[in-house]
Amino acid sequence: MSMQPRGLLASFEYLDSTLDAIKTLRQERIRKFTVYSPLPEHHLEAAMGYGQSPVRVFALVGGLTGAAAGFAFTSFTSMEWPLVTGGKPILSIPAYVVIAFELTILFGALATVIGLFLLSRLPHLGPLLIYDPEFTAGRFGIHVFASPEELEKARRILEEHHPAEVREDREGVGRA
């Protein structure tokens, strides 16, 4: 088995250099990369092109499904086993609001957790990416996963932005 490089890991001292490298990679249509940061940084998210999280759509759909299920369950129960008391109507919507509210919260929370796992692609069952412990101590990192044809272009782009270090990630080597 040949030990072909499958990616590059660049380690940067400064946030500005990392941001410029990300923007250049995206301009050159290299999209498969992972960014490591020692702290949450919204500039990195903007440079990578992240918008608002679609998890909120899962929460909305789950909540609406829960409300509909709450009203449907209580209405079905009242119609299937009618209990006439004091001339009140069999279907009394205000009494069903509490159950619909509780199911809205339950279904919304479950849908949010499911959406989080789906969109985060958890659990990660593929090969582990290369990692450097310096990323938790102050450095920023970019791991570019590129085809052999794009690898030299990616190396040139990363080295243009003065990284502290650039390493190759080879098959079977560098797993965290």
PDB file of C-alpha atoms in Angstrom:
ATOM      1  CA  MET A   1       0.000   0.000   0.000  1.00  0.00           C
ATOM      2  CA  SER A   2       1.499   3.341  -0.992  1.00  0.00           C
ATOM      3  CA  MET A   3       1.578   6.083   1.602  1.00  0.00           C
ATOM      4  CA  GLN A   4      -0.042   8.835  -0.472  1.00  0.00           C
ATOM      5  CA  PRO A   5      -0.716  12.084   1.337  1.00  0.00           C
ATOM      6  CA  ARG A   6      -4.432  12.579   1.911  1.00  0.00           C
ATOM      7  CA  GLY A   7      -4.314  16.033   3.418  1.00  0.00           C
ATOM      8  CA  LEU A   8      -2.329  18.869   4.926  1.00  0.00           C
ATOM      9  CA  LEU A   9      -2.323  20.367   8.411  1.00  0.00           C
ATOM     10  CA  ALA A  10      -1.238  23.976   8.760  1.00  0.00           C
ATOM     11  CA  SER A  11      -0.688  25.560  12.150  1.00  0.00           C
ATOM     12  CA  PHE A  12      -1.012  29.356  12.454  1.00  0.00           C
ATOM     13  CA  GLU A  13       0.031  31.715  15.239  1.00  0.00           C
ATOM     14  CA  TYR A  14      -2.373  34.522  14.313  1.00  0.00           C
ATOM     15  CA  LEU A  15      -6.088  34.677  13.630  1.00  0.00           C
ATOM     16  CA  ASP A  16      -5.668  37.059  10.675  1.00  0.00           C
ATOM     17  CA  SER A  17      -3.403  34.643   8.819  1.00  0.00           C
ATOM     18  CA  THR A  18      -5.867  31.834   9.445  1.00  0.00           C
ATOM     19  CA  LEU A  19      -8.789  33.913   8.161  1.00  0.00           C
ATOM     20  CA  ASP A  20      -6.883  34.914   5.022  1.00  0.00           C
ATOM     21  CA  ALA A  21      -5.936  31.276   4.338  1.00  0.00           C
ATOM     22  CA  ILE A  22      -9.564  30.152   4.746  1.00  0.00           C
ATOM     23  CA  LYS A  23     -10.817  32.851   2.388  1.00  0.00           C
ATOM     24  CA  THR A  24      -8.201  31.960  -0.223  1.00  0.00           C
ATOM     25  CA  LEU A  25      -9.012  28.238   0.033  1.00  0.00           C
ATOM     26  CA  ARG A  26     -12.697  28.974  -0.500  1.00  0.00           C
ATOM     27  CA  GLN A  27     -11.939  31.258  -3.463  1.00  0.00           C
ATOM     28  CA  GLU A  28      -9.911  28.459  -5.051  1.00  0.00           C
ATOM     29  CA  ARG A  29     -12.888  26.088  -4.594  1.00  0.00           C
ATOM     30  CA  ILE A  30     -11.228  23.902  -1.981  1.00  0.00           C
ATOM     31  CA  ARG A  31     -14.145  23.145   0.336  1.00  0.00           C
ATOM     32  CA  LYS A  32     -13.117  20.084   2.352  1.00  0.00           C
ATOM     33  CA  PHE A  33     -11.239  21.451   5.334  1.00  0.00           C
ATOM     34  CA  THR A  34     -11.537  21.538   9.110  1.00  0.00           C
ATOM     35  CA  VAL A  35     -10.530  24.501  11.241  1.00  0.00           C
ATOM     36  CA  TYR A  36      -9.216  24.166  14.789  1.00  0.00           C
ATOM     37  CA  SER A  37      -9.301  27.051  17.232  1.00  0.00           C
ATOM     38  CA  PRO A  38      -8.250  27.442  20.870  1.00  0.00           C
ATOM     39  CA  LEU A  39     -11.362  29.539  21.570  1.00  0.00           C
ATOM     40  CA  PRO A  40     -14.732  30.224  19.961  1.00  0.00           C
ATOM     41  CA  GLU A  41     -14.221  32.827  17.239  1.00  0.00           C
ATOM     42  CA  HIS A  42     -17.121  34.155  15.165  1.00  0.00           C
ATOM     43  CA  HIS A  43     -14.769  35.474  12.480  1.00  0.00           C
ATOM     44  CA  LEU A  44     -13.782  31.894  11.650  1.00  0.00           C
ATOM     45  CA  GLU A  45     -17.417  30.890  11.232  1.00  0.00           C
ATOM     46  CA  ALA A  46     -18.043  33.838   8.918  1.00  0.00           C
ATOM     47  CA  ALA A  47     -14.931  33.064   6.854  1.00  0.00           C
ATOM     48  CA  MET A  48     -16.002  29.439   6.463  1.00  0.00           C
ATOM     49  CA  GLY A  49     -19.399  30.568   5.193  1.00  0.00           C
ATOM     50  CA  TYR A  50     -21.523  29.316   8.074  1.00  0.00           C
ATOM     51  CA  GLY A  51     -24.910  30.941   8.377  1.00  0.00           C
ATOM     52  CA  GLN A  52     -27.599  30.325  10.919  1.00  0.00           C
ATOM     53  CA  SER A  53     -27.925  26.823  12.262  1.00  0.00           C
ATOM     54  CA  PRO A  54     -30.663  24.698  10.670  1.00  0.00           C
ATOM     55  CA  VAL A  55     -31.238  22.982  14.039  1.00  0.00           C
ATOM     56  CA  ARG A  56     -33.895  25.619  14.767  1.00  0.00           C
ATOM     57  CA  VAL A  57     -36.028  24.176  11.946  1.00  0.00           C
ATOM     58  CA  PHE A  58     -35.944  20.784  13.676  1.00  0.00           C
ATOM     59  CA  ALA A  59     -37.110  22.460  16.903  1.00  0.00           C
ATOM     60  CA  LEU A  60     -39.950  24.265  15.109  1.00  0.00           C
ATOM     61  CA  VAL A  61     -41.176  21.163  13.295  1.00  0.00           C
ATOM     62  CA  GLY A  62     -40.932  19.103  16.488  1.00  0.00           C
ATOM     63  CA  GLY A  63     -42.834  21.716  18.481  1.00  0.00           C
ATOM     64  CA  LEU A  64     -45.601  22.034  15.903  1.00  0.00           C
ATOM     65  CA  THR A  65     -45.864  18.246  15.661  1.00  0.00           C
ATOM     66  CA  GLY A  66     -46.100  18.037  19.446  1.00  0.00           C
ATOM     67  CA  ALA A  67     -48.868  20.650  19.596  1.00  0.00           C
ATOM     68  CA  ALA A  68     -50.828  18.914  16.848  1.00  0.00           C
ATOM     69  CA  ALA A  69     -50.332  15.530  18.547  1.00  0.00           C
ATOM     70  CA  GLY A  70     -51.492  16.968  21.889  1.00  0.00           C
ATOM     71  CA  PHE A  71     -54.704  18.373  20.454  1.00  0.00           C
ATOM     72  CA  ALA A  72     -55.316  15.258  18.324  1.00  0.00           C
ATOM     73  CA  PHE A  73     -54.751  12.878  21.247  1.00  0.00           C
ATOM     74  CA  THR A  74     -57.064  14.730  23.634  1.00  0.00           C
ATOM     75  CA  SER A  75     -59.737  15.278  20.974  1.00  0.00           C
ATOM     76  CA  PHE A  76     -59.667  11.611  19.959  1.00  0.00           C
ATOM     77  CA  THR A  77     -59.904  10.525  23.580  1.00  0.00           C
ATOM     78  CA  SER A  78     -62.896  12.809  24.248  1.00  0.00           C
ATOM     79  CA  MET A  79     -64.738  11.663  21.130  1.00  0.00           C
ATOM     80  CA  GLU A  80     -64.008   7.962  21.685  1.00  0.00           C
ATOM     81  CA  TRP A  81     -65.085   7.975  25.353  1.00  0.00           C
ATOM     82  CA  PRO A  82     -67.476  10.930  25.767  1.00  0.00           C
ATOM     83  CA  LEU A  83     -68.129  12.109  29.293  1.00  0.00           C
ATOM     84  CA  VAL A  84     -70.969  14.609  29.457  1.00  0.00           C
ATOM     85  CA  THR A  85     -70.868  16.584  32.685  1.00  0.00           C
ATOM     86  CA  GLY A  86     -73.101  19.557  33.431  1.00  0.00           C
ATOM     87  CA  GLY A  87     -74.029  20.189  29.801  1.00  0.00           C
ATOM     88  CA  LYS A  88     -70.453  21.120  28.843  1.00  0.00           C
ATOM     89  CA  PRO A  89     -69.331  20.374  25.284  1.00  0.00           C
ATOM     90  CA  ILE A  90     -67.523  17.112  24.662  1.00  0.00           C
ATOM     91  CA  LEU A  91     -64.683  18.877  22.804  1.00  0.00           C
ATOM     92  CA  SER A  92     -63.474  21.649  25.100  1.00  0.00           C
ATOM     93  CA  ILE A  93     -60.308  23.046  23.547  1.00  0.00           C
ATOM     94  CA  PRO A  94     -59.149  25.201  26.529  1.00  0.00           C
ATOM     95  CA  ALA A  95     -58.828  22.078  28.660  1.00  0.00           C
ATOM     96  CA  TYR A  96     -56.516  20.500  26.065  1.00  0.00           C
ATOM     97  CA  VAL A  97     -54.039  23.371  25.938  1.00  0.00           C
ATOM     98  CA  VAL A  98     -51.978  22.076  28.869  1.00  0.00           C
ATOM     99  CA  ILE A  99     -51.402  18.666  27.287  1.00  0.00           C
ATOM    100  CA  ALA A 100     -50.683  20.250  23.888  1.00  0.00           C
ATOM    101  CA  PHE A 101     -48.167  22.608  25.533  1.00  0.00           C
ATOM    102  CA  GLU A 102     -46.378  19.764  27.309  1.00  0.00           C
ATOM    103  CA  LEU A 103     -46.142  17.709  24.107  1.00  0.00           C
ATOM    104  CA  THR A 104     -44.897  20.805  22.250  1.00  0.00           C
ATOM    105  CA  ILE A 105     -42.002  21.092  24.694  1.00  0.00           C
ATOM    106  CA  LEU A 106     -41.282  17.343  24.661  1.00  0.00           C
ATOM    107  CA  PHE A 107     -41.348  16.912  20.872  1.00  0.00           C
ATOM    108  CA  GLY A 108     -39.440  20.171  20.322  1.00  0.00           C
ATOM    109  CA  ALA A 109     -36.653  19.104  22.681  1.00  0.00           C
ATOM    110  CA  LEU A 110     -36.387  15.611  21.179  1.00  0.00           C
ATOM    111  CA  ALA A 111     -36.371  16.982  17.623  1.00  0.00           C
ATOM    112  CA  THR A 112     -33.652  19.471  18.572  1.00  0.00           C
ATOM    113  CA  VAL A 113     -31.421  16.706  19.954  1.00  0.00           C
ATOM    114  CA  ILE A 114     -32.043  14.538  16.877  1.00  0.00           C
ATOM    115  CA  GLY A 115     -31.292  17.502  14.579  1.00  0.00           C
ATOM    116  CA  LEU A 116     -28.097  18.254  16.473  1.00  0.00           C
ATOM    117  CA  PHE A 117     -26.860  14.685  16.080  1.00  0.00           C
ATOM    118  CA  LEU A 118     -27.828  14.495  12.395  1.00  0.00           C
ATOM    119  CA  LEU A 119     -26.316  17.836  11.388  1.00  0.00           C
ATOM    120  CA  SER A 120     -23.167  17.278  13.456  1.00  0.00           C
ATOM    121  CA  ARG A 121     -22.776  13.842  11.851  1.00  0.00           C
ATOM    122  CA  LEU A 122     -22.392  12.240  15.260  1.00  0.00           C
ATOM    123  CA  PRO A 123     -21.155   9.672  16.008  1.00  0.00           C
ATOM    124  CA  HIS A 124     -18.170  10.085  13.712  1.00  0.00           C
ATOM    125  CA  LEU A 125     -17.383   6.607  12.418  1.00  0.00           C
ATOM    126  CA  GLY A 126     -14.846   7.516   9.732  1.00  0.00           C
ATOM    127  CA  PRO A 127     -11.083   7.766  10.082  1.00  0.00           C
ATOM    128  CA  LEU A 128      -9.891  10.309  12.607  1.00  0.00           C
ATOM    129  CA  LEU A 129      -8.309  13.516  11.366  1.00  0.00           C
ATOM    130  CA  ILE A 130      -4.823  14.656  12.186  1.00  0.00           C
ATOM    131  CA  TYR A 131      -4.599  16.903  15.243  1.00  0.00           C
ATOM    132  CA  ASP A 132      -1.996  18.932  17.104  1.00  0.00           C
ATOM    133  CA  PRO A 133      -2.271  19.625  20.874  1.00  0.00           C
ATOM    134  CA  GLU A 134      -1.037  23.173  20.234  1.00  0.00           C
ATOM    135  CA  PHE A 135      -4.545  23.999  18.980  1.00  0.00           C
ATOM    136  CA  THR A 136      -5.748  24.061  22.576  1.00  0.00           C
ATOM    137  CA  ALA A 137      -2.813  26.196  23.702  1.00  0.00           C
ATOM    138  CA  GLY A 138      -3.158  29.197  21.410  1.00  0.00           C
ATOM    139  CA  ARG A 139      -2.579  28.192  17.798  1.00  0.00           C
ATOM    140  CA  PHE A 140      -5.115  28.010  15.005  1.00  0.00           C
ATOM    141  CA  GLY A 141      -5.121  25.112  12.590  1.00  0.00           C
ATOM    142  CA  ILE A 142      -6.494  24.186   9.187  1.00  0.00           C
ATOM    143  CA  HIS A 143      -6.653  20.575   8.043  1.00  0.00           C
ATOM    144  CA  VAL A 144      -7.247  20.400   4.290  1.00  0.00           C
ATOM    145  CA  PHE A 145      -8.448  17.079   2.934  1.00  0.00           C
ATOM    146  CA  ALA A 146      -7.677  17.227  -0.780  1.00  0.00           C
ATOM    147  CA  SER A 147      -7.251  14.946  -3.730  1.00  0.00           C
ATOM    148  CA  PRO A 148      -3.661  14.399  -4.911  1.00  0.00           C
ATOM    149  CA  GLU A 149      -4.256  16.889  -7.752  1.00  0.00           C
ATOM    150  CA  GLU A 150      -5.408  19.639  -5.363  1.00  0.00           C
ATOM    151  CA  LEU A 151      -2.816  18.917  -2.700  1.00  0.00           C
ATOM    152  CA  GLU A 152      -0.054  21.058  -4.217  1.00  0.00           C
ATOM    153  CA  LYS A 153      -2.452  23.932  -4.797  1.00  0.00           C
ATOM    154  CA  ALA A 154      -3.593  23.687  -1.171  1.00  0.00           C
ATOM    155  CA  ARG A 155       0.030  23.589   0.045  1.00  0.00           C
ATOM    156  CA  ARG A 156       0.865  26.703  -1.988  1.00  0.00           C
ATOM    157  CA  ILE A 157      -2.172  28.549  -0.599  1.00  0.00           C
ATOM    158  CA  LEU A 158      -1.403  27.611   2.997  1.00  0.00           C
ATOM    159  CA  GLU A 159       2.280  28.534   2.718  1.00  0.00           C
ATOM    160  CA  GLU A 160       1.386  31.945   1.223  1.00  0.00           C
ATOM    161  CA  HIS A 161      -0.143  32.892   4.567  1.00  0.00           C
ATOM    162  CA  HIS A 162       2.968  32.141   6.668  1.00  0.00           C
ATOM    163  CA  PRO A 163       1.962  29.203   8.847  1.00  0.00           C
ATOM    164  CA  ALA A 164       4.120  28.162  11.767  1.00  0.00           C
ATOM    165  CA  GLU A 165       4.113  24.605  10.413  1.00  0.00           C
ATOM    166  CA  VAL A 166       2.686  22.558   7.525  1.00  0.00           C
ATOM    167  CA  ARG A 167       2.544  18.751   7.771  1.00  0.00           C
ATOM    168  CA  GLU A 168       1.220  16.041   5.522  1.00  0.00           C
ATOM    169  CA  ASP A 169      -1.440  13.647   6.718  1.00  0.00           C
ATOM    170  CA  ARG A 170      -0.749  10.221   5.234  1.00  0.00           C
ATOM    171  CA  GLU A 171      -2.852   7.080   5.191  1.00  0.00           C
ATOM    172  CA  GLY A 172      -2.552   5.344   8.548  1.00  0.00           C
ATOM    173  CA  VAL A 173      -0.331   8.073  10.017  1.00  0.00           C
ATOM    174  CA  GLY A 174      -1.213  10.979  12.296  1.00  0.00           C
ATOM    175  CA  ARG A 175      -4.448   9.759  13.775  1.00  0.00           C
ATOM    176  CA  ALA A 176      -5.420  11.390  17.028  1.00  0.00           C
TER     177      ALA A 176
END
